[in-house]
Amino acid sequence: MNFKESKFSIVDVETTGGVRVGRMTEICIITVINMEIVDVYQSLINPETPIPTYITALTGISDEMVYDAPKFHEIAEIIEMKMRDSIFVAHNVNFDFGFLKKEFEIVGEKFLKEKLCTVRLSRKLIPGLPSYSLSKLCRSVGIELNGAHRAEADTRATTILFLNLLKLDSKSEYEVLNKHLGKSSVQTALPANLPIKDFEKLPSTPGVYIFKDLGGKIIYVGKDKNIKKKVLAHFYSKSQKIINICNETHALDFEKTGNELSALLLEADYISQYTPKFNQTQKKPTSVYQIISYENQLGVLQLALHKGKVSNTSVETLFSTSIATETLTKLCEKFNLCPKYCSLQVTNGSCSHSKIKNCLGICSQQEDVDSYNERVKQALYKVQNEQKSYAIVEKGRTSSETCVILIENGEYKGFGFIDNENVIEHFEGFKDYVKHYNNNFFTSKIVSAYLHKNSKSLKIIKADTTRIN
């Protein structure tokens, strides 16, 4: 192709968020023909939805600014005419192209263009830069960019960058541009150093995905219900952190888990083992939430929530105020305990809790202390002894297997997969299938939160079960 004489539309859009839920707030299109700028079109766009505060802080575009701006359908014909018979060019092209494709679909039109990405072209033609975000890339190659995150400023900078890339590639008769022009959206989104086969092998199932650098070192670990979709979303992102990850990524790996819980646990294990440079460091908090028991001045056994280090009087350790409060509330309801003496209500008189109505009258001297304390002891026994050793049953990696997450004496031991044709005669039999993983604060927190969130739908097998199919 004779790129010197081609028509290019260099585009930048500002939006209310990501492609899936966001709408456009501004567009700029600069037309280049014969290596010269021949037209500049810019317009604010009414997105027909509120602009989030953080977007306004980033771009300076507010709801007031776009109130009288045209809606996309009112300028769609102009935009189509400006870009007719041109090659679509943008910095991280799939982001801007994705928005225009979406907006044209809303008005009932198709948007089909050949496209080029200046991020990917720059990685090939100007290798070795510390960052390929537009602002830092421009700074590295001496392009002035004033007013970043506004469409016209970003488009003008991208245009200068693209013209420079054209000149660089002209020395090899546009070898790089020709290679990139016919590629699919996925190929143009991939990091420059990542083989497409690494992406193509990713499954669309739950599990953990792993980014590795040139030396094979793990630099980032994530998890999702759809590994391939999530990884692709990273490649489309304009986040500086994700751009930095992509710059250093030379290989992808993954591990299928079949379900969300084991993916969460495996991700935590990888981060703990390998401390990837782009994952947030796991910091153990100095305190946790606990249910404690003590005898008050009236001789009544009282329950309370306590935030702090592990206490000798702790009945159960929990990892958030909401989970701790809900656990204590359910205990209070189940054993007809008094919300006043469970520290769920502060009052000088009798209890009058909005939710707990089954107090038998210990707070108004209608019940004797011994009877009340006996029920408190029963509640404590339940918390301390029920379900301390159990298996959580989840979906496996295929329809022919089941995943089990094993908890013994309140500690996470690991997870594994069992063929559905196998019969486990005793609870101990799970150990033959479970791969051991280290238990720590984070895995305990993951299991606790997951149990709380899915308490009504989880399948739990207790240790006293004698036959498991």
Short mmCIF file of C-alpha atoms in Angstrom, two decimals:
data_model
loop_
_atom_site.label_atom_id
_atom_site.label_comp_id
_atom_site.label_asym_id
_atom_site.label_seq_id
_atom_site.Cartn_x
_atom_site.Cartn_y
_atom_site.Cartn_z
CA MET A 1 0.00 0.00 0.00
CA ASN A 2 1.18 3.52 -0.79
CA PHE A 3 0.85 4.98 2.72
CA LYS A 4 2.22 8.35 1.56
CA GLU A 5 -0.90 9.01 -0.47
CA SER A 6 -3.40 7.28 1.84
CA LYS A 7 -6.12 9.03 3.80
CA PHE A 8 -5.89 8.63 7.56
CA SER A 9 -8.35 9.65 10.27
CA ILE A 10 -6.47 10.18 13.51
CA VAL A 11 -9.02 10.01 16.31
CA ASP A 12 -9.32 10.49 20.05
CA VAL A 13 -12.49 10.24 22.13
CA GLU A 14 -13.20 11.16 25.74
CA THR A 15 -15.81 9.11 27.54
CA THR A 16 -17.74 8.55 30.77
CA GLY A 17 -15.99 5.22 31.39
CA GLY A 18 -15.10 1.90 29.72
CA VAL A 19 -16.47 0.67 26.40
CA ARG A 20 -18.98 -1.72 27.99
CA VAL A 21 -20.97 0.89 29.93
CA GLY A 22 -19.51 4.29 28.97
CA ARG A 23 -20.65 6.88 26.44
CA MET A 24 -18.68 9.46 24.48
CA THR A 25 -18.31 13.03 25.75
CA GLU A 26 -15.93 14.45 23.12
CA ILE A 27 -14.36 13.54 19.79
CA CYS A 28 -11.63 14.96 17.60
CA ILE A 29 -10.82 13.74 14.08
CA ILE A 30 -7.74 15.00 12.22
CA THR A 31 -7.65 14.05 8.53
CA VAL A 32 -4.25 13.41 6.95
CA ILE A 33 -3.79 13.04 3.18
CA ASN A 34 -0.42 12.96 1.43
CA MET A 35 1.29 13.25 4.81
CA GLU A 36 -0.41 16.61 5.43
CA ILE A 37 -3.17 17.67 7.85
CA VAL A 38 -6.12 18.75 5.70
CA ASP A 39 -8.94 18.94 8.25
CA VAL A 40 -9.57 19.13 12.01
CA TYR A 41 -12.98 18.35 13.48
CA GLN A 42 -13.75 18.59 17.21
CA SER A 43 -17.01 18.43 19.15
CA LEU A 44 -18.26 17.88 22.66
CA ILE A 45 -20.99 15.24 22.82
CA ASN A 46 -23.91 14.97 25.22
CA PRO A 47 -23.52 11.39 26.56
CA GLU A 48 -27.14 11.30 27.83
CA THR A 49 -25.84 10.01 31.17
CA PRO A 50 -24.13 11.71 34.15
CA ILE A 51 -20.35 12.09 33.94
CA PRO A 52 -18.63 10.51 36.98
CA THR A 53 -16.74 12.92 39.23
CA TYR A 54 -13.40 11.18 38.68
CA ILE A 55 -13.82 11.49 34.89
CA THR A 56 -14.47 15.22 35.24
CA ALA A 57 -11.37 15.51 37.40
CA LEU A 58 -9.33 13.70 34.72
CA THR A 59 -10.67 15.39 31.58
CA GLY A 60 -12.17 18.64 32.84
CA ILE A 61 -15.41 17.79 31.00
CA SER A 62 -18.45 18.29 33.23
CA ASP A 63 -22.18 17.73 32.91
CA GLU A 64 -22.64 21.49 32.49
CA MET A 65 -20.22 21.60 29.54
CA VAL A 66 -22.05 18.91 27.58
CA TYR A 67 -25.60 19.97 28.50
CA ASP A 68 -26.15 21.87 25.21
CA ALA A 69 -23.72 19.74 23.16
CA PRO A 70 -25.09 17.61 20.31
CA LYS A 71 -25.97 14.00 20.99
CA PHE A 72 -24.09 11.40 18.99
CA HIS A 73 -26.97 10.66 16.62
CA GLU A 74 -27.05 14.35 15.71
CA ILE A 75 -23.44 14.35 14.46
CA ALA A 76 -23.11 10.69 13.36
CA GLU A 77 -23.44 11.63 9.68
CA ILE A 78 -20.72 14.29 9.99
CA ILE A 79 -18.37 11.83 11.72
CA GLU A 80 -19.00 9.15 9.09
CA MET A 81 -18.36 11.63 6.28
CA LYS A 82 -15.11 12.85 7.86
CA MET A 83 -13.76 9.29 8.10
CA ARG A 84 -15.11 7.93 4.80
CA ASP A 85 -12.54 5.87 2.84
CA SER A 86 -9.87 6.40 5.48
CA ILE A 87 -7.68 4.27 7.72
CA PHE A 88 -8.60 4.69 11.39
CA VAL A 89 -5.63 5.62 13.61
CA ALA A 90 -5.59 6.07 17.39
CA HIS A 91 -3.37 5.59 20.43
CA ASN A 92 -4.64 2.29 21.85
CA VAL A 93 -6.91 2.01 18.83
CA ASN A 94 -9.39 -0.56 20.12
CA PHE A 95 -10.57 1.77 22.87
CA ASP A 96 -11.51 4.65 20.53
CA PHE A 97 -12.65 2.35 17.72
CA GLY A 98 -14.76 0.34 20.17
CA PHE A 99 -16.64 3.45 21.28
CA LEU A 100 -17.38 4.60 17.74
CA LYS A 101 -18.50 1.11 16.75
CA LYS A 102 -20.80 1.03 19.77
CA GLU A 103 -22.24 4.52 19.15
CA PHE A 104 -22.93 3.74 15.49
CA GLU A 105 -24.63 0.49 16.49
CA ILE A 106 -26.92 2.48 18.81
CA VAL A 107 -28.08 4.57 15.84
CA GLY A 108 -28.49 1.46 13.69
CA GLU A 109 -25.35 1.81 11.56
CA LYS A 110 -22.26 -0.37 11.06
CA PHE A 111 -18.79 1.05 11.58
CA LEU A 112 -16.12 -0.85 9.66
CA LYS A 113 -12.59 0.46 9.15
CA GLU A 114 -9.07 -0.73 8.69
CA LYS A 115 -7.17 0.50 11.70
CA LEU A 116 -3.69 1.16 13.06
CA CYS A 117 -2.57 1.55 16.65
CA THR A 118 0.18 4.05 17.46
CA VAL A 119 0.93 2.23 20.73
CA ARG A 120 1.75 -1.01 18.93
CA LEU A 121 3.52 0.76 16.05
CA SER A 122 5.64 2.75 18.51
CA ARG A 123 6.70 -0.39 20.36
CA LYS A 124 7.99 -1.79 17.07
CA LEU A 125 9.47 1.35 15.53
CA ILE A 126 10.70 3.08 18.73
CA PRO A 127 11.59 0.13 20.99
CA GLY A 128 12.98 0.35 24.50
CA LEU A 129 11.08 3.36 25.84
CA PRO A 130 10.12 3.31 29.54
CA SER A 131 6.44 3.87 28.78
CA TYR A 132 4.13 3.98 25.78
CA SER A 133 1.33 5.99 27.34
CA LEU A 134 0.67 8.99 25.11
CA SER A 135 1.97 11.67 27.49
CA LYS A 136 5.18 9.82 28.43
CA LEU A 137 5.82 8.64 24.88
CA CYS A 138 5.47 12.22 23.60
CA ARG A 139 7.87 13.41 26.27
CA SER A 140 10.39 10.74 25.25
CA VAL A 141 10.39 11.68 21.55
CA GLY A 142 10.04 15.46 21.99
CA ILE A 143 6.39 15.96 20.99
CA GLU A 144 4.60 18.78 22.80
CA LEU A 145 1.36 17.74 24.50
CA ASN A 146 -0.53 20.46 26.34
CA GLY A 147 -3.97 19.75 27.74
CA ALA A 148 -3.77 15.95 27.90
CA HIS A 149 -7.07 14.02 28.23
CA ARG A 150 -8.90 16.45 25.99
CA ALA A 151 -9.70 15.10 22.55
CA GLU A 152 -8.10 17.76 20.35
CA ALA A 153 -4.86 17.99 22.33
CA ASP A 154 -4.44 14.22 22.38
CA THR A 155 -5.33 13.89 18.68
CA ARG A 156 -2.84 16.57 17.60
CA ALA A 157 -0.08 14.84 19.56
CA THR A 158 -1.07 11.44 18.14
CA THR A 159 -1.04 12.90 14.61
CA ILE A 160 2.51 14.21 14.99
CA LEU A 161 3.56 10.87 16.45
CA PHE A 162 1.93 8.95 13.59
CA LEU A 163 3.57 11.11 10.92
CA ASN A 164 6.94 10.47 12.59
CA LEU A 165 6.20 6.73 12.60
CA LEU A 166 5.33 6.89 8.89
CA LYS A 167 8.69 8.50 8.16
CA LEU A 168 10.55 5.90 10.22
CA ASP A 169 8.79 3.00 8.51
CA SER A 170 9.24 4.46 5.04
CA LYS A 171 12.92 3.41 5.24
CA SER A 172 11.80 -0.23 5.06
CA GLU A 173 9.00 0.47 2.57
CA TYR A 174 6.38 0.47 5.35
CA GLU A 175 7.07 -3.11 6.43
CA VAL A 176 5.72 -2.57 9.97
CA LEU A 177 2.57 -0.71 8.90
CA ASN A 178 1.75 -3.33 6.28
CA LYS A 179 2.08 -6.10 8.87
CA HIS A 180 -0.24 -4.34 11.30
CA LEU A 181 -2.89 -3.07 8.89
CA GLY A 182 -4.60 -6.37 8.15
CA LYS A 183 -4.59 -7.72 11.69
CA SER A 184 -7.64 -8.50 13.77
CA SER A 185 -8.74 -6.38 16.74
CA VAL A 186 -7.24 -8.92 19.11
CA GLN A 187 -3.87 -8.94 17.34
CA THR A 188 -3.63 -5.17 17.33
CA ALA A 189 -4.40 -5.11 21.06
CA LEU A 190 -1.72 -7.61 22.09
CA PRO A 191 1.49 -6.37 23.70
CA ALA A 192 4.23 -6.07 21.08
CA ASN A 193 6.38 -8.83 22.57
CA LEU A 194 3.59 -11.33 23.26
CA PRO A 195 3.14 -14.26 20.85
CA ILE A 196 -0.48 -14.52 19.73
CA LYS A 197 -0.41 -18.27 20.46
CA ASP A 198 -0.07 -17.45 24.16
CA PHE A 199 -3.32 -15.50 24.01
CA GLU A 200 -5.15 -18.00 21.81
CA LYS A 201 -4.54 -20.85 24.27
CA LEU A 202 -6.30 -19.01 27.11
CA PRO A 203 -9.63 -20.64 28.13
CA SER A 204 -12.93 -18.81 28.57
CA THR A 205 -13.44 -20.43 31.98
CA PRO A 206 -12.74 -19.53 35.63
CA GLY A 207 -9.18 -19.55 36.87
CA VAL A 208 -5.94 -17.66 37.32
CA TYR A 209 -3.93 -15.92 34.57
CA ILE A 210 -0.25 -15.07 34.78
CA PHE A 211 1.85 -12.42 32.99
CA LYS A 212 5.58 -13.17 32.64
CA ASP A 213 8.55 -11.04 31.59
CA LEU A 214 11.35 -11.88 29.15
CA GLY A 215 13.12 -14.05 31.71
CA GLY A 216 9.96 -15.99 32.62
CA LYS A 217 9.50 -14.20 35.94
CA ILE A 218 5.90 -13.70 37.07
CA ILE A 219 5.13 -9.97 37.04
CA TYR A 220 1.34 -10.01 37.47
CA VAL A 221 -1.33 -12.49 38.58
CA GLY A 222 -5.09 -12.10 38.25
CA LYS A 223 -8.23 -14.21 38.41
CA ASP A 224 -11.61 -14.14 36.69
CA LYS A 225 -14.65 -16.20 35.75
CA ASN A 226 -13.58 -15.85 32.10
CA ILE A 227 -9.79 -15.82 31.79
CA LYS A 228 -9.56 -14.93 28.08
CA LYS A 229 -12.12 -12.12 28.27
CA LYS A 230 -10.42 -10.56 31.30
CA VAL A 231 -6.93 -10.70 29.77
CA LEU A 232 -8.22 -9.10 26.57
CA ALA A 233 -9.86 -6.34 28.63
CA HIS A 234 -6.42 -5.61 30.12
CA PHE A 235 -4.99 -5.15 26.63
CA TYR A 236 -7.74 -2.67 25.74
CA SER A 237 -7.22 -0.66 28.93
CA LYS A 238 -5.73 2.84 28.96
CA SER A 239 -4.66 2.48 32.59
CA GLN A 240 -1.03 3.42 33.12
CA LYS A 241 -0.49 0.36 35.31
CA ILE A 242 -1.82 -2.00 32.62
CA ILE A 243 0.23 -0.26 29.93
CA ASN A 244 3.34 -0.78 32.07
CA ILE A 245 2.46 -4.46 32.52
CA CYS A 246 1.98 -4.89 28.76
CA ASN A 247 5.34 -3.25 28.06
CA GLU A 248 7.08 -5.96 30.07
CA THR A 249 4.91 -8.95 29.12
CA HIS A 250 6.55 -11.62 26.93
CA ALA A 251 4.47 -14.66 27.89
CA LEU A 252 1.10 -15.67 29.33
CA ASP A 253 0.18 -18.68 31.42
CA PHE A 254 -2.95 -19.80 33.22
CA GLU A 255 -4.43 -22.40 35.53
CA LYS A 256 -8.09 -23.43 35.29
CA THR A 257 -10.00 -23.80 38.56
CA GLY A 258 -13.60 -24.24 37.46
CA ASN A 259 -15.00 -21.92 40.13
CA GLU A 260 -14.53 -18.54 41.77
CA LEU A 261 -13.46 -19.67 45.25
CA SER A 262 -10.50 -21.80 44.19
CA ALA A 263 -9.47 -19.04 41.74
CA LEU A 264 -9.42 -16.53 44.61
CA LEU A 265 -7.40 -18.91 46.78
CA LEU A 266 -4.94 -19.77 44.01
CA GLU A 267 -4.42 -16.10 43.15
CA ALA A 268 -3.62 -15.37 46.82
CA ASP A 269 -1.16 -18.27 46.88
CA TYR A 270 0.66 -17.08 43.73
CA ILE A 271 0.92 -13.53 45.05
CA SER A 272 2.26 -14.81 48.37
CA GLN A 273 4.78 -17.13 46.69
CA TYR A 274 6.08 -14.93 43.89
CA THR A 275 5.34 -11.33 45.03
CA PRO A 276 4.77 -10.12 41.42
CA LYS A 277 5.96 -6.54 40.94
CA PHE A 278 2.62 -5.29 39.57
CA ASN A 279 0.38 -6.90 42.19
CA GLN A 280 -0.47 -4.92 45.27
CA THR A 281 1.57 -6.16 48.21
CA GLN A 282 -0.50 -8.25 50.58
CA LYS A 283 -0.39 -6.52 53.94
CA LYS A 284 -1.77 -8.30 56.96
CA PRO A 285 -3.86 -5.87 59.05
CA THR A 286 -2.85 -5.36 62.66
CA SER A 287 -6.31 -6.21 63.95
CA VAL A 288 -9.33 -8.37 63.17
CA TYR A 289 -12.94 -8.51 64.36
CA GLN A 290 -13.85 -11.03 67.02
CA ILE A 291 -16.81 -12.24 69.01
CA ILE A 292 -15.74 -12.36 72.67
CA SER A 293 -17.52 -13.54 75.83
CA TYR A 294 -17.26 -12.37 79.44
CA GLU A 295 -19.32 -12.29 82.63
CA ASN A 296 -20.71 -8.86 83.48
CA GLN A 297 -21.36 -7.42 86.98
CA LEU A 298 -24.80 -9.03 87.10
CA GLY A 299 -23.32 -12.47 86.47
CA VAL A 300 -24.78 -12.55 82.95
CA LEU A 301 -22.61 -14.09 80.22
CA GLN A 302 -22.27 -11.28 77.71
CA LEU A 303 -21.19 -11.43 74.06
CA ALA A 304 -19.55 -8.54 72.25
CA LEU A 305 -17.64 -7.56 69.13
CA HIS A 306 -14.03 -6.60 69.60
CA LYS A 307 -11.54 -5.18 67.11
CA GLY A 308 -7.97 -5.96 67.95
CA LYS A 309 -5.38 -8.70 68.22
CA VAL A 310 -6.46 -12.27 68.85
CA SER A 311 -7.96 -12.52 72.33
CA ASN A 312 -7.93 -15.53 74.65
CA THR A 313 -11.63 -14.95 75.22
CA SER A 314 -12.38 -14.85 71.49
CA VAL A 315 -15.20 -17.16 70.42
CA GLU A 316 -14.65 -16.63 66.70
CA THR A 317 -12.38 -14.46 64.56
CA LEU A 318 -13.96 -12.65 61.60
CA PHE A 319 -12.64 -10.25 59.00
CA SER A 320 -15.11 -7.38 58.67
CA THR A 321 -17.55 -5.47 60.82
CA SER A 322 -20.52 -6.48 58.66
CA ILE A 323 -19.74 -10.22 58.80
CA ALA A 324 -19.04 -10.09 62.54
CA THR A 325 -22.25 -8.15 63.26
CA GLU A 326 -24.38 -10.45 61.10
CA THR A 327 -22.86 -13.57 62.70
CA LEU A 328 -23.57 -12.26 66.19
CA THR A 329 -27.10 -11.19 65.20
CA LYS A 330 -27.93 -14.66 63.84
CA LEU A 331 -26.55 -16.26 66.99
CA CYS A 332 -28.69 -13.95 69.09
CA GLU A 333 -31.83 -14.80 67.11
CA LYS A 334 -31.23 -18.57 67.05
CA PHE A 335 -30.69 -18.93 70.82
CA ASN A 336 -33.18 -16.29 72.02
CA LEU A 337 -30.42 -14.13 73.41
CA CYS A 338 -30.82 -10.50 74.41
CA PRO A 339 -29.46 -7.88 71.95
CA LYS A 340 -28.57 -5.69 74.94
CA TYR A 341 -26.36 -8.41 76.40
CA CYS A 342 -24.93 -9.24 72.97
CA SER A 343 -23.76 -5.62 72.55
CA LEU A 344 -26.09 -5.14 69.57
CA GLN A 345 -28.05 -2.42 71.35
CA VAL A 346 -27.06 0.22 73.90
CA THR A 347 -29.87 0.97 76.36
CA ASN A 348 -30.34 1.50 80.10
CA GLY A 349 -33.69 -0.29 80.10
CA SER A 350 -35.10 -3.37 78.45
CA CYS A 351 -34.04 -4.25 74.91
CA SER A 352 -36.07 -2.96 71.97
CA HIS A 353 -34.01 -4.03 68.97
CA SER A 354 -35.55 -3.38 65.54
CA LYS A 355 -34.75 -6.89 64.25
CA ILE A 356 -34.29 -9.17 67.26
CA LYS A 357 -37.67 -9.67 68.97
CA ASN A 358 -37.27 -13.02 70.73
CA CYS A 359 -35.43 -12.05 73.94
CA LEU A 360 -36.99 -14.01 76.84
CA GLY A 361 -36.64 -11.15 79.31
CA ILE A 362 -33.20 -11.32 80.94
CA CYS A 363 -32.91 -7.54 80.48
CA SER A 364 -36.18 -6.92 82.39
CA GLN A 365 -35.65 -9.51 85.16
CA GLN A 366 -38.31 -11.81 83.66
CA GLU A 367 -35.77 -14.62 83.18
CA ASP A 368 -33.27 -15.94 85.67
CA VAL A 369 -29.55 -15.59 85.01
CA ASP A 370 -28.77 -19.32 85.09
CA SER A 371 -31.32 -20.16 82.38
CA TYR A 372 -30.06 -17.36 80.17
CA ASN A 373 -26.39 -18.29 80.69
CA GLU A 374 -27.14 -21.89 79.73
CA ARG A 375 -28.40 -20.74 76.32
CA VAL A 376 -25.32 -18.51 75.90
CA LYS A 377 -23.13 -21.56 76.56
CA GLN A 378 -25.07 -23.52 73.95
CA ALA A 379 -24.52 -20.70 71.46
CA LEU A 380 -20.79 -20.62 72.24
CA TYR A 381 -20.54 -24.38 71.83
CA LYS A 382 -22.24 -24.16 68.42
CA VAL A 383 -19.85 -21.48 67.18
CA GLN A 384 -16.75 -23.23 68.51
CA ASN A 385 -17.59 -26.74 67.32
CA GLU A 386 -19.88 -26.62 64.31
CA GLN A 387 -18.33 -27.04 60.87
CA LYS A 388 -14.71 -26.69 61.99
CA SER A 389 -13.75 -29.51 59.60
CA TYR A 390 -15.64 -29.58 56.33
CA ALA A 391 -15.33 -29.54 52.56
CA ILE A 392 -16.83 -26.93 50.28
CA VAL A 393 -18.02 -28.51 47.04
CA GLU A 394 -17.81 -26.41 43.88
CA LYS A 395 -17.79 -26.88 40.10
CA GLY A 396 -14.78 -28.60 38.60
CA ARG A 397 -12.79 -27.67 35.50
CA THR A 398 -15.01 -29.95 33.41
CA SER A 399 -18.52 -31.33 33.76
CA SER A 400 -17.10 -34.74 34.73
CA GLU A 401 -15.35 -33.59 37.91
CA THR A 402 -16.00 -31.75 41.16
CA CYS A 403 -13.77 -29.33 43.04
CA VAL A 404 -13.42 -29.64 46.82
CA ILE A 405 -11.93 -27.00 49.11
CA LEU A 406 -10.85 -28.60 52.38
CA ILE A 407 -11.06 -26.97 55.83
CA GLU A 408 -9.70 -28.84 58.87
CA ASN A 409 -10.05 -27.56 62.42
CA GLY A 410 -10.95 -24.16 61.01
CA GLU A 411 -7.87 -23.94 58.76
CA TYR A 412 -7.82 -23.92 54.96
CA LYS A 413 -5.77 -26.92 53.75
CA GLY A 414 -6.06 -26.68 49.98
CA PHE A 415 -8.25 -27.76 47.08
CA GLY A 416 -8.38 -30.44 44.42
CA PHE A 417 -10.53 -32.17 41.83
CA ILE A 418 -12.42 -35.46 42.05
CA ASP A 419 -13.84 -37.42 39.13
CA ASN A 420 -17.62 -37.62 39.52
CA GLU A 421 -17.50 -41.41 39.20
CA ASN A 422 -15.41 -41.73 42.36
CA VAL A 423 -17.06 -42.42 45.72
CA ILE A 424 -15.41 -41.04 48.87
CA GLU A 425 -16.18 -43.44 51.73
CA HIS A 426 -14.94 -41.18 54.54
CA PHE A 427 -14.15 -37.52 55.01
CA GLU A 428 -10.43 -38.40 55.29
CA GLY A 429 -10.63 -39.58 51.67
CA PHE A 430 -10.68 -36.00 50.46
CA LYS A 431 -7.02 -35.65 51.42
CA ASP A 432 -6.01 -38.02 48.62
CA TYR A 433 -7.33 -35.56 46.03
CA VAL A 434 -6.51 -32.20 47.60
CA LYS A 435 -3.29 -30.37 46.82
CA HIS A 436 -1.93 -28.72 49.95
CA TYR A 437 -1.66 -24.92 50.01
CA ASN A 438 -0.46 -22.69 52.82
CA ASN A 439 -3.08 -21.17 55.07
CA ASN A 440 -2.65 -17.54 56.07
CA PHE A 441 -4.67 -14.48 57.00
CA PHE A 442 -5.67 -13.84 53.38
CA THR A 443 -6.88 -17.36 52.59
CA SER A 444 -8.83 -17.42 55.87
CA LYS A 445 -10.42 -14.10 54.94
CA ILE A 446 -11.28 -15.35 51.43
CA VAL A 447 -12.99 -18.48 52.76
CA SER A 448 -14.85 -16.53 55.46
CA ALA A 449 -16.13 -13.91 53.01
CA TYR A 450 -17.11 -16.55 50.46
CA LEU A 451 -19.06 -18.57 53.03
CA HIS A 452 -20.85 -15.42 54.14
CA LYS A 453 -21.68 -14.30 50.61
CA ASN A 454 -22.89 -17.71 49.39
CA SER A 455 -24.29 -19.20 52.60
CA LYS A 456 -27.64 -20.15 51.02
CA SER A 457 -26.28 -21.83 47.88
CA LEU A 458 -23.06 -23.56 49.00
CA LYS A 459 -22.78 -27.32 49.29
CA ILE A 460 -20.94 -28.21 52.52
CA ILE A 461 -19.83 -31.71 53.53
CA LYS A 462 -19.08 -32.00 57.23
CA ALA A 463 -16.39 -34.18 58.76
CA ASP A 464 -18.89 -36.60 60.30
CA THR A 465 -20.30 -37.58 56.89
CA THR A 466 -19.56 -41.27 56.29
CA ARG A 467 -20.23 -41.66 52.56
CA ILE A 468 -19.89 -39.03 49.86
CA ASN A 469 -20.96 -39.51 46.26
#
